[in-house]
mmCIF file of N, CA and C in Angstrom:
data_model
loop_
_atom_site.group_PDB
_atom_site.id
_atom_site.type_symbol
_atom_site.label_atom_id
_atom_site.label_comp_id
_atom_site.label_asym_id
_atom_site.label_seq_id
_atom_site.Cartn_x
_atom_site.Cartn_y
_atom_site.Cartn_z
ATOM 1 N N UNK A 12 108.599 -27.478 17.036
ATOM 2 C CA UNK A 12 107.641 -28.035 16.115
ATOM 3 C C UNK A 12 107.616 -29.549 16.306
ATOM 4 N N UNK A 13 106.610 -30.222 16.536
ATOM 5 C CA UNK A 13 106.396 -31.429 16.543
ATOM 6 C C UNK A 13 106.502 -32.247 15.439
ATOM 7 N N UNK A 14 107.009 -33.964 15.495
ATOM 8 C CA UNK A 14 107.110 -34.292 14.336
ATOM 9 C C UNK A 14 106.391 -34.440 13.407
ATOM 10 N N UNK A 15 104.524 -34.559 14.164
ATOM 11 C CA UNK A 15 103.819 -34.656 13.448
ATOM 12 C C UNK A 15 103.784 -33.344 12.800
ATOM 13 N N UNK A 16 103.643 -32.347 12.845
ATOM 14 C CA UNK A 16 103.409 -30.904 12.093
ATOM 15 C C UNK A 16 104.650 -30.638 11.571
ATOM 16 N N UNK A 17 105.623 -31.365 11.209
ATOM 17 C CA UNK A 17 107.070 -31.656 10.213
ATOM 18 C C UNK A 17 106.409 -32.458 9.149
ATOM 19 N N UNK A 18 106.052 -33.444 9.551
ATOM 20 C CA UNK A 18 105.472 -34.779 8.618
ATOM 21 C C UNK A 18 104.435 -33.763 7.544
ATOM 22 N N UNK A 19 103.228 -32.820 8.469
ATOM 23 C CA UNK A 19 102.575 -32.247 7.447
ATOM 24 C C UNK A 19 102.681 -31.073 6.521
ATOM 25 N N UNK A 20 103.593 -30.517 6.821
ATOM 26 C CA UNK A 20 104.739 -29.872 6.147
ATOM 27 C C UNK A 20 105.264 -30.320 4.900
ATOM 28 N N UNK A 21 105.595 -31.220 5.052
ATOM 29 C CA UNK A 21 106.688 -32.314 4.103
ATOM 30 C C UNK A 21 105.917 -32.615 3.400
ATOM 31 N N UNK A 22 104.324 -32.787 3.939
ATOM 32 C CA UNK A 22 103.616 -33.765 2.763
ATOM 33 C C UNK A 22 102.818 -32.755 2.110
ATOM 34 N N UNK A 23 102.724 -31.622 2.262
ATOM 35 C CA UNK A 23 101.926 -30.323 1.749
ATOM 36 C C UNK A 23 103.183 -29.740 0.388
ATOM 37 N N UNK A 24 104.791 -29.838 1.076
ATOM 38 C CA UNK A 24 105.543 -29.499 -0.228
ATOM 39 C C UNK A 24 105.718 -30.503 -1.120
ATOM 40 N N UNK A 25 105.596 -32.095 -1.230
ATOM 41 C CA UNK A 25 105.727 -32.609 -1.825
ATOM 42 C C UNK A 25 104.378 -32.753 -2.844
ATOM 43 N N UNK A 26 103.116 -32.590 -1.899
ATOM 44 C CA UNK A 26 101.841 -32.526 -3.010
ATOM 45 C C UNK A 26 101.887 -31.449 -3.860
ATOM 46 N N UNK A 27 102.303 -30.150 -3.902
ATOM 47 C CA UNK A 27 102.499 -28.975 -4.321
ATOM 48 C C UNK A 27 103.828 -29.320 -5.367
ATOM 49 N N UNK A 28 104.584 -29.895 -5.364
ATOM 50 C CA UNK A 28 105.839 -30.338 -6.246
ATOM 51 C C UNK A 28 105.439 -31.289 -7.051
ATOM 52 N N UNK A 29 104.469 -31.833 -7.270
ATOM 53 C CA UNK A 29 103.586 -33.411 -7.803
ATOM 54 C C UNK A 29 103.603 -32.543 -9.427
ATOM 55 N N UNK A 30 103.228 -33.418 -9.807
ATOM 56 C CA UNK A 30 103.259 -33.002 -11.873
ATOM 57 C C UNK A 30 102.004 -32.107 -12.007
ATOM 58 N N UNK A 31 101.554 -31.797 -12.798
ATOM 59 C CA UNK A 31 100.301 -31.497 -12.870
ATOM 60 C C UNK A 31 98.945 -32.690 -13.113
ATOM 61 N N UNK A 32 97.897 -32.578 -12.633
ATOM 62 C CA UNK A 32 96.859 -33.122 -12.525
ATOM 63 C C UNK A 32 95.550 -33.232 -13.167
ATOM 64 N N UNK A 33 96.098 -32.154 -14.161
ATOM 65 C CA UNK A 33 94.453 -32.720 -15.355
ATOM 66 C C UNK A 33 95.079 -33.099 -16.435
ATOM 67 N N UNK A 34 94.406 -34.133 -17.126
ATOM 68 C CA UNK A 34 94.120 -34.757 -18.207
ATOM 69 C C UNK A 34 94.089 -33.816 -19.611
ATOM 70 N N UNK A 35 94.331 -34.197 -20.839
ATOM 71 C CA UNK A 35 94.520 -33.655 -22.044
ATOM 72 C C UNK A 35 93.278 -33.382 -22.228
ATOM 73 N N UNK A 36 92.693 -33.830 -22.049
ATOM 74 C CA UNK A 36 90.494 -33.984 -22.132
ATOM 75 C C UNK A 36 89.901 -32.882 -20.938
ATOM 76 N N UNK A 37 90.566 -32.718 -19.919
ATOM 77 C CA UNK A 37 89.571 -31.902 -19.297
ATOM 78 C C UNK A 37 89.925 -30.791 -19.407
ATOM 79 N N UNK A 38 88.814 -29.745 -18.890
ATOM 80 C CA UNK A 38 89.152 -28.577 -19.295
ATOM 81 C C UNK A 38 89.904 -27.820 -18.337
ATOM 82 N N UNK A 39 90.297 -26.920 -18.557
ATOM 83 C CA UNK A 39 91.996 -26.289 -18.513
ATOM 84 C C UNK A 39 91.709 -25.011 -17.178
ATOM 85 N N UNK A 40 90.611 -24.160 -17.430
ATOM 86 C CA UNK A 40 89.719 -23.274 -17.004
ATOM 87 C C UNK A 40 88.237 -23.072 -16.734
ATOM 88 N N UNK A 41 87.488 -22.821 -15.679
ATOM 89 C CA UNK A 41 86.063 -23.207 -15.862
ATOM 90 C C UNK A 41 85.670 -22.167 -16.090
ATOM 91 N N UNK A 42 86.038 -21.296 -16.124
ATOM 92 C CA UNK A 42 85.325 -19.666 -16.742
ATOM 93 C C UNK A 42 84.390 -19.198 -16.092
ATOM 94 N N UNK A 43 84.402 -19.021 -14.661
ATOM 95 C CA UNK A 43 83.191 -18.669 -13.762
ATOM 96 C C UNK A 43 82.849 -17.190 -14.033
ATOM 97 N N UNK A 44 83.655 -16.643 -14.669
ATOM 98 C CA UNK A 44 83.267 -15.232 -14.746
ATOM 99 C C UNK A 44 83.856 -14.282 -13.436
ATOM 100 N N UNK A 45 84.647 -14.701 -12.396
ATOM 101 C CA UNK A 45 84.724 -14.151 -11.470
ATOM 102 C C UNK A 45 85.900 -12.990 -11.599
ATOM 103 N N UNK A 46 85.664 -12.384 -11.368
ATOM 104 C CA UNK A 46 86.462 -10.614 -11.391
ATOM 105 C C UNK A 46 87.936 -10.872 -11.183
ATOM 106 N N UNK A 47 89.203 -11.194 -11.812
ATOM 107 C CA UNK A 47 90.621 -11.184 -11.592
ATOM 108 C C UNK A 47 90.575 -12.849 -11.576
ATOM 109 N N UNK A 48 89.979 -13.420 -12.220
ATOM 110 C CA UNK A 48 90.354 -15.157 -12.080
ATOM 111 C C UNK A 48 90.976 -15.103 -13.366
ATOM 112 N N UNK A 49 90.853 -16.333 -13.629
ATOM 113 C CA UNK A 49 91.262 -17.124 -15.189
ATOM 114 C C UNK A 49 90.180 -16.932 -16.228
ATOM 115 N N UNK A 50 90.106 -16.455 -17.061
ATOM 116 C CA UNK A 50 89.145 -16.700 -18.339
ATOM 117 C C UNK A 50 89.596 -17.294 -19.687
ATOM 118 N N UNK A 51 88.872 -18.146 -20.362
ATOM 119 C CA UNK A 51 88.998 -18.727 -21.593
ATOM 120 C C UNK A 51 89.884 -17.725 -22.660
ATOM 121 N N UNK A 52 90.594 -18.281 -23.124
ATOM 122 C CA UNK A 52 91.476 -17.520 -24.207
ATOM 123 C C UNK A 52 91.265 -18.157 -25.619
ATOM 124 N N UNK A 53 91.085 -17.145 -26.558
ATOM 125 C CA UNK A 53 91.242 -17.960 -27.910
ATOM 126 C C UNK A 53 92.594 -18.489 -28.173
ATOM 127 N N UNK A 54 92.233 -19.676 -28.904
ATOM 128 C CA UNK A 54 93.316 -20.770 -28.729
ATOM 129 C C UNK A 54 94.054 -20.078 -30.453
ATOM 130 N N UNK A 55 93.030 -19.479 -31.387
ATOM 131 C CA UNK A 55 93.788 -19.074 -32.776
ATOM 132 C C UNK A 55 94.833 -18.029 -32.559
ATOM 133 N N UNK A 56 93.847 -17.199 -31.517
ATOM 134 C CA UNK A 56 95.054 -15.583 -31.327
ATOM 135 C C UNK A 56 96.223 -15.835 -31.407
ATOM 136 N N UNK A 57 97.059 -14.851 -32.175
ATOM 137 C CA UNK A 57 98.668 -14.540 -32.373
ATOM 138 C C UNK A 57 99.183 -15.137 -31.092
ATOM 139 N N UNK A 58 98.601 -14.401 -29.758
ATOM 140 C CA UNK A 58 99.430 -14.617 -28.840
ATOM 141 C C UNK A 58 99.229 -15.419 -28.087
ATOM 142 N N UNK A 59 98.635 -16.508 -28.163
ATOM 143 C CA UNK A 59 98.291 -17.498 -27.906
ATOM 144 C C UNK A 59 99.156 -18.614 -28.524
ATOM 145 N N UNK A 60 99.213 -18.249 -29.735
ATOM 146 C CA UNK A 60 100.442 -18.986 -30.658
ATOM 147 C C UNK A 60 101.601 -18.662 -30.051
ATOM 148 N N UNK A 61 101.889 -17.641 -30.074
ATOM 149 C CA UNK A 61 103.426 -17.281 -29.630
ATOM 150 C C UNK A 61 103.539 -18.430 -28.246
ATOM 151 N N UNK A 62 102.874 -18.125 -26.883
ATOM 152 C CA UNK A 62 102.987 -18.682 -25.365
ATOM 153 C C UNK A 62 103.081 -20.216 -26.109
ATOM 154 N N UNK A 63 102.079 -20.354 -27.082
ATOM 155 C CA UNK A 63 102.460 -22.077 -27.079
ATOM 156 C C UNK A 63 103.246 -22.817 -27.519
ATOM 157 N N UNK A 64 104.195 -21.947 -28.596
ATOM 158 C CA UNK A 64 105.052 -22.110 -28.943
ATOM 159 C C UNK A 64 106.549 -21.827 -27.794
ATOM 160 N N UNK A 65 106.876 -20.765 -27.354
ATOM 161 C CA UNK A 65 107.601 -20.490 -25.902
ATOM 162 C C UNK A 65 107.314 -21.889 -25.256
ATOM 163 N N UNK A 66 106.030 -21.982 -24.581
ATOM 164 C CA UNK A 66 106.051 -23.266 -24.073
ATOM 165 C C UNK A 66 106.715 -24.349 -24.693
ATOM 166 N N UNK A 67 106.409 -24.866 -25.519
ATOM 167 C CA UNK A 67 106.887 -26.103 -26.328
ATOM 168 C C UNK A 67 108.697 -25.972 -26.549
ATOM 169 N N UNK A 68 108.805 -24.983 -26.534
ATOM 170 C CA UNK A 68 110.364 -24.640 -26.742
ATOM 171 C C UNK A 68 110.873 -24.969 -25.061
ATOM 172 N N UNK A 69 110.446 -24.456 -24.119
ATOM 173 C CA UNK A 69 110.825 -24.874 -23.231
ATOM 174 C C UNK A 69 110.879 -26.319 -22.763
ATOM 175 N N UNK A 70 110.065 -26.641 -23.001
ATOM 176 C CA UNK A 70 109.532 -28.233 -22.545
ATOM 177 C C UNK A 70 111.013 -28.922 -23.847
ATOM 178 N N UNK A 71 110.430 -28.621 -24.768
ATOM 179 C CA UNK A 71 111.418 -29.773 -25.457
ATOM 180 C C UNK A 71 113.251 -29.478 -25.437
ATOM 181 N N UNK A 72 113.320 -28.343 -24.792
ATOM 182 C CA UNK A 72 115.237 -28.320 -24.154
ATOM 183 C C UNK A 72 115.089 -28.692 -22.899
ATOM 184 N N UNK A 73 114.118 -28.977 -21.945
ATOM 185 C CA UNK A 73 114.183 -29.308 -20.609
ATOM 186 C C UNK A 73 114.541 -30.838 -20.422
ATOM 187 N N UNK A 74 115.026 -31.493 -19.304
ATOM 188 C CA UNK A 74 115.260 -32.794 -19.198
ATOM 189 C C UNK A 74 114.170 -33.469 -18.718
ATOM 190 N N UNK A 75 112.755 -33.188 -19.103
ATOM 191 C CA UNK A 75 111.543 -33.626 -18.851
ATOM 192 C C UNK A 75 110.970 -34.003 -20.003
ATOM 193 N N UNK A 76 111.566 -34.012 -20.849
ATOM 194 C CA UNK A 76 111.118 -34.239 -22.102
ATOM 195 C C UNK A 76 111.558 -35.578 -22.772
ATOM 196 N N UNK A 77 110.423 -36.283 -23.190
ATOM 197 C CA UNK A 77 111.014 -38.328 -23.623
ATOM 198 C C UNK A 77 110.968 -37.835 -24.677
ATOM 199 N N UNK A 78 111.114 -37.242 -25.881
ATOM 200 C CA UNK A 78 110.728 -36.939 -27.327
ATOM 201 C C UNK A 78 112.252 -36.587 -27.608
ATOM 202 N N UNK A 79 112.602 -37.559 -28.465
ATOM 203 C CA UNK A 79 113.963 -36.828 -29.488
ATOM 204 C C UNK A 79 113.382 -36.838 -30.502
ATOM 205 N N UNK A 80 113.098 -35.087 -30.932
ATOM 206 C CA UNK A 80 113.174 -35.179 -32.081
ATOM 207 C C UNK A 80 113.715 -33.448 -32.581
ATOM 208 N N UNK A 81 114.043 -33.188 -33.663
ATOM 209 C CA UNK A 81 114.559 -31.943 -34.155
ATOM 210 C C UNK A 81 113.313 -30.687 -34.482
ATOM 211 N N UNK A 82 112.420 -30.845 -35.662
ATOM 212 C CA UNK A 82 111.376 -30.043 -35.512
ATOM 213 C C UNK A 82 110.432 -30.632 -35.256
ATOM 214 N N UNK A 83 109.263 -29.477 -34.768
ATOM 215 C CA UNK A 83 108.398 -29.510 -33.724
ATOM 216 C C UNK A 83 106.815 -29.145 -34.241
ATOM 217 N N UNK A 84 106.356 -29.086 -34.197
ATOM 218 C CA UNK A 84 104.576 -28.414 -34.314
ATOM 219 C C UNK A 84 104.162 -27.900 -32.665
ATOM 220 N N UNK A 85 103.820 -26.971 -32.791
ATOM 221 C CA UNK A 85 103.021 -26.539 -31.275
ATOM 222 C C UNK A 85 101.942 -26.278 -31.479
ATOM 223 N N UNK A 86 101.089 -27.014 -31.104
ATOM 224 C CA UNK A 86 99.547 -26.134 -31.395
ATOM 225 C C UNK A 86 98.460 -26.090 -29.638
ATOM 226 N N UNK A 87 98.279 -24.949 -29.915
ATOM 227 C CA UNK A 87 97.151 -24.826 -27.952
ATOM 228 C C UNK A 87 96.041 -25.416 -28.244
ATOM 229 N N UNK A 88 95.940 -26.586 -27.515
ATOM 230 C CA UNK A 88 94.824 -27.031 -27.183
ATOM 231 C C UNK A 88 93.018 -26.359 -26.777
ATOM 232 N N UNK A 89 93.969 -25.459 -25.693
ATOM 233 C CA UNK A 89 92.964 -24.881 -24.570
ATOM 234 C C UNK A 89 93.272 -23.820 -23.968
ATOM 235 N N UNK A 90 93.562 -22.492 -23.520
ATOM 236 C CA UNK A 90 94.562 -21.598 -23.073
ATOM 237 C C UNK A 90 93.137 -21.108 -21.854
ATOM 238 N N UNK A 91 93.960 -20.346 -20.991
ATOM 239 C CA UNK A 91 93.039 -19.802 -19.989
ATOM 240 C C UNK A 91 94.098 -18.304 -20.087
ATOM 241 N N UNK A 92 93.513 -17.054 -19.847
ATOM 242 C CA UNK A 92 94.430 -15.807 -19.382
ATOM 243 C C UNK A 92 93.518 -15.395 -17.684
ATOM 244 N N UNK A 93 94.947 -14.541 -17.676
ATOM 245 C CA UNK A 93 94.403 -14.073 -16.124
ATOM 246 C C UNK A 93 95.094 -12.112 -16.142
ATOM 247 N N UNK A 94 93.717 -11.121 -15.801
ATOM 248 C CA UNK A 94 94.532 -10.100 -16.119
ATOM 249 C C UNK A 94 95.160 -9.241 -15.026
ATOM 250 N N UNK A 95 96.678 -9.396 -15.044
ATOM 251 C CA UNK A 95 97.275 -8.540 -14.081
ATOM 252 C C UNK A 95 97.849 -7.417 -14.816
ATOM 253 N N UNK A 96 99.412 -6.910 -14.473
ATOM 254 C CA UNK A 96 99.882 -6.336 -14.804
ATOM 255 C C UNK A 96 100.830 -6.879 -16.594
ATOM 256 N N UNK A 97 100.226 -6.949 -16.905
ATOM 257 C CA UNK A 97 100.230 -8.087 -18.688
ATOM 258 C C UNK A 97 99.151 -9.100 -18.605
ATOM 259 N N UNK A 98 99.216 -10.199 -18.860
ATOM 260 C CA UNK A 98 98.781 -11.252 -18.995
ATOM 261 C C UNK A 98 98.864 -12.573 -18.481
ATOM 262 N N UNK A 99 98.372 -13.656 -17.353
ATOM 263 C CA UNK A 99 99.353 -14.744 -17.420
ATOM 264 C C UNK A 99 98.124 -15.963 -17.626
ATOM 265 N N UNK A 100 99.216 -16.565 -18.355
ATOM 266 C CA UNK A 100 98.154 -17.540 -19.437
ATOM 267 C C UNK A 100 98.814 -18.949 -18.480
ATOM 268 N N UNK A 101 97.528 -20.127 -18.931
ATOM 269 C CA UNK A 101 97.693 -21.394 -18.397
ATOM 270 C C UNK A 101 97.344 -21.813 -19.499
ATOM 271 N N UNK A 102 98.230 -22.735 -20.353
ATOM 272 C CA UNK A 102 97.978 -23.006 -21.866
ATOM 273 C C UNK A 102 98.168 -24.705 -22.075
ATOM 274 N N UNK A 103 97.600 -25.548 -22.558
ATOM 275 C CA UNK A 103 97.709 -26.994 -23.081
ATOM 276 C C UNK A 103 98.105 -27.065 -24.607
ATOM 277 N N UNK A 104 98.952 -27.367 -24.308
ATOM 278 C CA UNK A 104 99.804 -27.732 -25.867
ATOM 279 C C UNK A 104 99.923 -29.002 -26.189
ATOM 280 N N UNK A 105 99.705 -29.096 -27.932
ATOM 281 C CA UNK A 105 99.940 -30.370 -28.235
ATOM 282 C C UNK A 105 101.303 -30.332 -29.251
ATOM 283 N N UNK A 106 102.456 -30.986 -28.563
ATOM 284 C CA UNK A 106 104.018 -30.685 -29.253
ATOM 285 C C UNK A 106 103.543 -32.036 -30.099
ATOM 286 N N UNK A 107 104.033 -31.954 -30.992
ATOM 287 C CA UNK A 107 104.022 -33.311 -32.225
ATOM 288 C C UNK A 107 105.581 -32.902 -32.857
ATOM 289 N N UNK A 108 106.359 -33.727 -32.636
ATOM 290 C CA UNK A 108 107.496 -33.971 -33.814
ATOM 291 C C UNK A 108 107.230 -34.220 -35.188
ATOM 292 N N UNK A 109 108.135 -34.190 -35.977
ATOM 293 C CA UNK A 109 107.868 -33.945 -37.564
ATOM 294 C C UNK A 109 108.069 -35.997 -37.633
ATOM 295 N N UNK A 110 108.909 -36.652 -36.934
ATOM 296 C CA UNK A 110 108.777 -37.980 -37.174
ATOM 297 C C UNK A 110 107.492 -38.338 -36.564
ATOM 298 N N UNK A 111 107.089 -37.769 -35.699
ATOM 299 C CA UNK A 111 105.137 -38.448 -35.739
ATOM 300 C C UNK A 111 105.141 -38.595 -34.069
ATOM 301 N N UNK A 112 105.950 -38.650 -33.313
ATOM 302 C CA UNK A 112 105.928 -38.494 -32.104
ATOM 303 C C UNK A 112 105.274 -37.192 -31.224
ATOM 304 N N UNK A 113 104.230 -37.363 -30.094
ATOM 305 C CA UNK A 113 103.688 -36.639 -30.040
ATOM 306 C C UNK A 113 103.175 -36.600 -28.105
ATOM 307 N N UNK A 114 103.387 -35.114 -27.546
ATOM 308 C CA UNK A 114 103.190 -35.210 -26.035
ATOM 309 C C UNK A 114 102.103 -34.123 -26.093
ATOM 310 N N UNK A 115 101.213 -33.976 -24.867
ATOM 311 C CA UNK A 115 100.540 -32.782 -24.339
ATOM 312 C C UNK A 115 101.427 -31.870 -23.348
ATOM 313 N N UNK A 116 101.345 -31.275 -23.060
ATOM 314 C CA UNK A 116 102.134 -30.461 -22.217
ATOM 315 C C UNK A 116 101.158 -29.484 -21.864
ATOM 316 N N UNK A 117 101.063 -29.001 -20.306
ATOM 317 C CA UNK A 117 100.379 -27.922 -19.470
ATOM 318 C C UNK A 117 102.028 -27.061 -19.041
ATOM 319 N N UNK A 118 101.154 -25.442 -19.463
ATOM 320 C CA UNK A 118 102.495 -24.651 -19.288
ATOM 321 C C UNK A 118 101.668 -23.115 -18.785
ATOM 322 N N UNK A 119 102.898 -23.094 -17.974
ATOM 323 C CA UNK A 119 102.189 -21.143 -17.612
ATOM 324 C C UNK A 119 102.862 -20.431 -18.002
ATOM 325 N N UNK A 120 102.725 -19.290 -18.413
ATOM 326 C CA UNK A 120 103.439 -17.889 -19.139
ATOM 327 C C UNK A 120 103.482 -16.556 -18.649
ATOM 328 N N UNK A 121 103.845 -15.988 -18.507
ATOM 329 C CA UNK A 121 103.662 -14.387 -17.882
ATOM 330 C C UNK A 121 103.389 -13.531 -19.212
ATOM 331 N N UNK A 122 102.959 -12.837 -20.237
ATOM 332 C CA UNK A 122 103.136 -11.835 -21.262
ATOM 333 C C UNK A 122 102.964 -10.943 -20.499
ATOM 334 N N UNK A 123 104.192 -9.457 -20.194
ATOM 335 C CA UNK A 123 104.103 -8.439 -19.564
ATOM 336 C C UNK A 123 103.647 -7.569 -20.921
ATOM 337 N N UNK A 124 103.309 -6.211 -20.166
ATOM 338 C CA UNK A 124 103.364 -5.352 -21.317
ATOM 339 C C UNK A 124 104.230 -4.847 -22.216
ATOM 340 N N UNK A 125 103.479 -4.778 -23.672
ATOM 341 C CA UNK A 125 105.046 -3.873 -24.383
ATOM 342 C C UNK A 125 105.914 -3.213 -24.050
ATOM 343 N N UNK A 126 107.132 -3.897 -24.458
ATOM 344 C CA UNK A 126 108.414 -2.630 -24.200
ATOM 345 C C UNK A 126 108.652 -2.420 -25.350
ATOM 346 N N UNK A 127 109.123 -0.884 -25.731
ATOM 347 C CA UNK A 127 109.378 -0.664 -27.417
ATOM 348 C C UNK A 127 108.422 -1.540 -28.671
ATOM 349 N N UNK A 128 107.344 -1.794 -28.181
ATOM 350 C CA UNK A 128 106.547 -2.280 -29.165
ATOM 351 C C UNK A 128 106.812 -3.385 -29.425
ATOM 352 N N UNK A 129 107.777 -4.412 -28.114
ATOM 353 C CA UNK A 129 107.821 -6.080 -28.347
ATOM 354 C C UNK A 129 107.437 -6.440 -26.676
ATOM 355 N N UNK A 130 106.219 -7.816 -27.126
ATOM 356 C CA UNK A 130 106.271 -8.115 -26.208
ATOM 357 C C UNK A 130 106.855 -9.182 -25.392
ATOM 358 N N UNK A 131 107.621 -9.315 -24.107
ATOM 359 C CA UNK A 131 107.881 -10.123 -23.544
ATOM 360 C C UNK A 131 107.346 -11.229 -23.131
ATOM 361 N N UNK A 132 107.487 -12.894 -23.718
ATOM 362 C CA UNK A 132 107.336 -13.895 -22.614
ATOM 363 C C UNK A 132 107.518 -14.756 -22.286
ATOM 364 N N UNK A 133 107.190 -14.991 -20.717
ATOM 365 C CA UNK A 133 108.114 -15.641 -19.581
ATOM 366 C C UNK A 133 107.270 -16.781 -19.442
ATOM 367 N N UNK A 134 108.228 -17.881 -19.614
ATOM 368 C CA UNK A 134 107.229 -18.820 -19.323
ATOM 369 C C UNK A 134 108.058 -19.833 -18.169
ATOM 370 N N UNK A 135 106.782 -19.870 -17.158
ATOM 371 C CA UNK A 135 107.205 -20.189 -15.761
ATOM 372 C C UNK A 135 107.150 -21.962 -15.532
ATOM 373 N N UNK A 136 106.368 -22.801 -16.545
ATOM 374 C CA UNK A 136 106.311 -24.209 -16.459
ATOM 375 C C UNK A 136 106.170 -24.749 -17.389
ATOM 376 N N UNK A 137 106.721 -25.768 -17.464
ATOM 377 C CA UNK A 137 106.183 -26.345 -18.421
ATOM 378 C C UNK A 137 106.077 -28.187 -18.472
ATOM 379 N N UNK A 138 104.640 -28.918 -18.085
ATOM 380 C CA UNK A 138 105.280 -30.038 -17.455
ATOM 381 C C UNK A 138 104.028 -31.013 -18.562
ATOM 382 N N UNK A 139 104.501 -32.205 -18.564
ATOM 383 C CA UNK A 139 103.713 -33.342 -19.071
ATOM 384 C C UNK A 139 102.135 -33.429 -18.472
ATOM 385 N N UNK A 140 101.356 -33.412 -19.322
ATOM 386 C CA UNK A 140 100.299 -34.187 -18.685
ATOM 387 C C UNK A 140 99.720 -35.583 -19.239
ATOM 388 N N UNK A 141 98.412 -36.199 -18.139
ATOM 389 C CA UNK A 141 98.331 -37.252 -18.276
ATOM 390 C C UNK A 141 97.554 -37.384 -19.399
ATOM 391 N N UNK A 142 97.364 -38.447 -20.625
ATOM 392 C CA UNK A 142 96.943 -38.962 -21.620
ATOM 393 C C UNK A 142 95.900 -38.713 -21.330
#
């Protein structure tokens, strides 16, 4: 392998490792309608609450997190689902601390299907976005 096709290698895993890239303002999902993509999720639904909450729980024990604070508010901004075998959601959360401190956060989730009538979920990111 040549160094140049090392170099583009390197710079393909490091763009792919980069934070996430949209803004608290733009939108999250474009909803093309296309068969197995992403579609708009209600942001009130139960389970929509639950992922954004999971999210926010993750984010605020992770060492990515500038916010000390004890309790939390989670509320989804914007959620997108995608339907596989459960659910996997791309959700914008707005974490607010109870002292008034306050981040956005972009997070992904897996909800598989019920087991015993609870459902599981996995949430695979959870990273800062830009103001």
């Amino acid at each position: 392998m040549s160094r140049f096709s090392c170099f583009i290698v390197l710079l393909l895993c490091a763009c792919a490792a980069a934070a996430p890239t949209i803004s608290a303002d733009e939108e999250l999902c474009d909803d093309q309608g296309l068969a197995g993509g992403f579609h708009k999720a209600d942001t009130s639904s139960s389970q929509t609450q639950d992922v954004a909450v999971a999210v926010a729980d993750q984010f605020m024990s992770s060492d990515h997190n500038p916010l000390d604070c004890g309790e939390f508010a989670a509320v989804p901004l914007q959620a997108c689902t995608q339907v596989v075998a459960g659910l996997n959601y791309e959700v914008l959360v707005n974490i607010t601390c109870a002292d008034g401190g306050s981040i956005v956060v972009l997070g992904t989730a897996f909800v598989g299907l019920p087991v015993d009538g609870k459902q599981q979920i996995e949430v695979e990111s959870a990273e800062e976005v830009s103001p």
